[in-house]
JSON list of C-alpha atoms in Angstrom, two decimals:
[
{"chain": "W", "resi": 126, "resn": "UNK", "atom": "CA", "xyz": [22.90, 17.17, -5.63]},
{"chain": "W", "resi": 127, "resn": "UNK", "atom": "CA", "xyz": [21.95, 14.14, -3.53]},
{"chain": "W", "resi": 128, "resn": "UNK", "atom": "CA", "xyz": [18.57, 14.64, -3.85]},
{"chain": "W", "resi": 129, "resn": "UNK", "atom": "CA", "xyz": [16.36, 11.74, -3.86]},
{"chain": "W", "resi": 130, "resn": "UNK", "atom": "CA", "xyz": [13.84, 11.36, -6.50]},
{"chain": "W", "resi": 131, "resn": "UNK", "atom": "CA", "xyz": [10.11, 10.33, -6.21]},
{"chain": "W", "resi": 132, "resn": "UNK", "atom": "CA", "xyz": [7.46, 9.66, -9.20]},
{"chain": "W", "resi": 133, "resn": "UNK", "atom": "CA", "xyz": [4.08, 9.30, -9.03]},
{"chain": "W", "resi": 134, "resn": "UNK", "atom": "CA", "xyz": [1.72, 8.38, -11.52]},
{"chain": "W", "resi": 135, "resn": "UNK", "atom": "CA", "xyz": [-1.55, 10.52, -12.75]},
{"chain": "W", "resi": 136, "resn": "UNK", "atom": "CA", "xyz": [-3.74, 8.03, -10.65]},
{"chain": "W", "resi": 137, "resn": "UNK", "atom": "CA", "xyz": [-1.61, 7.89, -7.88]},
{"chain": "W", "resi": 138, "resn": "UNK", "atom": "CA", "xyz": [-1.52, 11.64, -7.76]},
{"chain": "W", "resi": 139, "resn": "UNK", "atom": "CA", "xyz": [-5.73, 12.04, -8.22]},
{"chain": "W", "resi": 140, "resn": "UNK", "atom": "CA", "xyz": [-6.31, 9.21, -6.12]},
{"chain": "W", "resi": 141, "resn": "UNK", "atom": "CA", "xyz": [-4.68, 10.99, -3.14]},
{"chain": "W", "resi": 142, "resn": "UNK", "atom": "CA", "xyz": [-6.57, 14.03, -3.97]},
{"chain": "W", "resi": 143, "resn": "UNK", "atom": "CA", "xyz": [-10.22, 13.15, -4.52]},
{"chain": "W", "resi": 144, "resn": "UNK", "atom": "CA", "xyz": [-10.05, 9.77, -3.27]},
{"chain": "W", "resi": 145, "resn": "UNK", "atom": "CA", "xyz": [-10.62, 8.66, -6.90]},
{"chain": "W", "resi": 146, "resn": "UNK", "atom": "CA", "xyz": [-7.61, 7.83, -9.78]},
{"chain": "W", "resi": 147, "resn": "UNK", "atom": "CA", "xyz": [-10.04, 8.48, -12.59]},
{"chain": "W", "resi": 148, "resn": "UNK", "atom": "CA", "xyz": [-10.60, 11.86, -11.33]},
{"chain": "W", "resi": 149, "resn": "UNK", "atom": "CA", "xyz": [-11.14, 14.71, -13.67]},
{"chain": "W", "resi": 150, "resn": "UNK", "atom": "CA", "xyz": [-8.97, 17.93, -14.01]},
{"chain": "W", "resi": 151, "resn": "UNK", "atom": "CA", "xyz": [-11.66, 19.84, -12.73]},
{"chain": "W", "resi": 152, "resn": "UNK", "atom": "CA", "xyz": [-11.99, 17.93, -9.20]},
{"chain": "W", "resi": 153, "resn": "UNK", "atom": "CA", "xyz": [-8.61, 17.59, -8.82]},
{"chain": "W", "resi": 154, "resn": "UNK", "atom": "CA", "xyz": [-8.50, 21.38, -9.18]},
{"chain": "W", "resi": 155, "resn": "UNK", "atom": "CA", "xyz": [-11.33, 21.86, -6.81]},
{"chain": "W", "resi": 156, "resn": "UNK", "atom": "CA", "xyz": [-9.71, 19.80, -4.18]},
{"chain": "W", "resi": 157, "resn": "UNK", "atom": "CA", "xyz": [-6.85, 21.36, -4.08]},
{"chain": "W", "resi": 158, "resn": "UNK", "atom": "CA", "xyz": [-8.12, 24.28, -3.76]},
{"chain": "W", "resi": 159, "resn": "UNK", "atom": "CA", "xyz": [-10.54, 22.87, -1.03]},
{"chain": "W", "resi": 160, "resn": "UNK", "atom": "CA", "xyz": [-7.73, 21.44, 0.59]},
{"chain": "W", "resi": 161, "resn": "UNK", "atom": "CA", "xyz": [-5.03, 24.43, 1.15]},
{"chain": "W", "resi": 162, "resn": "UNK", "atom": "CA", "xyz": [-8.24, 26.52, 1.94]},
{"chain": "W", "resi": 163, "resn": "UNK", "atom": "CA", "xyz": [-7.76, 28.51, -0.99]},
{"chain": "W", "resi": 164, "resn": "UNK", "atom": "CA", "xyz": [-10.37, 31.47, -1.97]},
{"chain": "W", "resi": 165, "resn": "UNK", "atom": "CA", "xyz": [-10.14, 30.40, -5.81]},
{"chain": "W", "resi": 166, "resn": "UNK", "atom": "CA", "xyz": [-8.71, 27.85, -7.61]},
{"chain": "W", "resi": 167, "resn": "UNK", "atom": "CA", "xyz": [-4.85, 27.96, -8.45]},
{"chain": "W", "resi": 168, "resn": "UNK", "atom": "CA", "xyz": [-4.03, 29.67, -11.82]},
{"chain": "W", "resi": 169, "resn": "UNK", "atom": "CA", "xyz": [-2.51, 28.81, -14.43]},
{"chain": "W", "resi": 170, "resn": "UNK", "atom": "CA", "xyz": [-4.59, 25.72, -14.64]},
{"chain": "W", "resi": 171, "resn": "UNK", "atom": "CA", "xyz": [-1.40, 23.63, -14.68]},
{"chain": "W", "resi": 172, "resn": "UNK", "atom": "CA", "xyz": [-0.36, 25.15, -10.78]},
{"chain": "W", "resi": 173, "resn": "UNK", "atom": "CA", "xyz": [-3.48, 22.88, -9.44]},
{"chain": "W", "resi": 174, "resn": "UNK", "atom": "CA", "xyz": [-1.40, 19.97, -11.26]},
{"chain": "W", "resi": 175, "resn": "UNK", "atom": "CA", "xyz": [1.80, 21.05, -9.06]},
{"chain": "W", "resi": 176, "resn": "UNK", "atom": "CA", "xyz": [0.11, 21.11, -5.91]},
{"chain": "W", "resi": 177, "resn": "UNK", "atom": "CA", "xyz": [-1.50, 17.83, -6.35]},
{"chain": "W", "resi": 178, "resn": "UNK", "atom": "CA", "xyz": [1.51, 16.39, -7.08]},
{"chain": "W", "resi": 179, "resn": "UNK", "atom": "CA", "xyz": [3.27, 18.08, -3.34]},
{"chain": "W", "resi": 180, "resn": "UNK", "atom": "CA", "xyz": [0.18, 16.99, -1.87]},
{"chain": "W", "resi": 181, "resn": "UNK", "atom": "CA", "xyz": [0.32, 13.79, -2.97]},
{"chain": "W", "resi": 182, "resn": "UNK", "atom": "CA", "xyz": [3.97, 13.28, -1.58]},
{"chain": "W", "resi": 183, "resn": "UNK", "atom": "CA", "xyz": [3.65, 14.82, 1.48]},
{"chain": "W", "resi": 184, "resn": "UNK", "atom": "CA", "xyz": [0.84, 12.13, 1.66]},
{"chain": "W", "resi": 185, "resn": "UNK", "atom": "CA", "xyz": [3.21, 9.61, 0.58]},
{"chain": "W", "resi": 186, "resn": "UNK", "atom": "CA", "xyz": [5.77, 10.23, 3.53]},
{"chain": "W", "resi": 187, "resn": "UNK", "atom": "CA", "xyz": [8.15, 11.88, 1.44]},
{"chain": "W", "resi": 188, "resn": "UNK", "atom": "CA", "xyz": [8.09, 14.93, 3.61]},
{"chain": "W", "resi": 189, "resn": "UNK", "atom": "CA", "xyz": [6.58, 13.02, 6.90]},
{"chain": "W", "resi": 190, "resn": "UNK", "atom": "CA", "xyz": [9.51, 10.71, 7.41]},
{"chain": "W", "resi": 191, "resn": "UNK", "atom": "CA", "xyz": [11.95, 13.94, 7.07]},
{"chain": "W", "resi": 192, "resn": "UNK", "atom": "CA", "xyz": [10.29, 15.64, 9.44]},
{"chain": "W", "resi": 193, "resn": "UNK", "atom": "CA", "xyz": [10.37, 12.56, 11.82]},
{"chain": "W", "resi": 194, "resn": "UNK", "atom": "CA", "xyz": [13.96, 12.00, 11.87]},
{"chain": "W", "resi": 195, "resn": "UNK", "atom": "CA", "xyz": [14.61, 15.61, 12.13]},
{"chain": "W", "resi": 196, "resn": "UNK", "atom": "CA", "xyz": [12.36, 15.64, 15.47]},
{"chain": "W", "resi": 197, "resn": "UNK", "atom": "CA", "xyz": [13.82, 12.14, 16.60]},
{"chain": "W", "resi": 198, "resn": "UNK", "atom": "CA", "xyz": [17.47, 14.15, 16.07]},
{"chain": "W", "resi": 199, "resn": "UNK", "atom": "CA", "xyz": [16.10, 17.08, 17.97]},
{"chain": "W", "resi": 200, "resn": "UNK", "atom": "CA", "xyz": [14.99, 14.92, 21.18]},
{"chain": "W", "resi": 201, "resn": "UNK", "atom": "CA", "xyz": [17.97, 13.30, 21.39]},
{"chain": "W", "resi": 202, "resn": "UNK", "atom": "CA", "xyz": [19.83, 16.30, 21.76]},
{"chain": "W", "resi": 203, "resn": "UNK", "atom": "CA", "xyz": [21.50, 16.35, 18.02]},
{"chain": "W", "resi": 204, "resn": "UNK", "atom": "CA", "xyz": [20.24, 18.56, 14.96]},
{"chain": "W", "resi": 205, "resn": "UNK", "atom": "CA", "xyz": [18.59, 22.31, 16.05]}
]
């Protein structure tokens, strides 16, 4: 569909977490859920795993440089 693809690797993905790419399952769950100000952590286990892994591409500037154009576009009078 024209989508572009992005991979990360586990380390990448903890490292932009916790700060750390050895980091366990357990703090990567914990700052997730620190992170999207959740009450409790995300369940099943493996949705902590998923949100890491948006986190950690929104981090990346998948989402960031998007959202840039798209304002740029807007500014200059084109996309709404």
């Amino acid at each position: 569909a024209g989508l572009p693809v992005e991979t990360y690797t586990p380390s990448e993905v903890k490292a932009a977490v916790t700060g750390s790419g050895q980091a366990g399952k357990s703090q990567v769950t914990a700052m997730v859920t620190r992170l999207l100000g959740m009450d409790a952590p995300p369940r099943p286990a493996d949705a902590a795993d998923a949100l890491a892994l948006a986190i950690c591409h929104i981090w990346r500037g998948g989402t960031r440089a998007r959202l840039a154009a798209a304002e740029a576009a807007i500014r200059r009078g084109g996309a709404r």
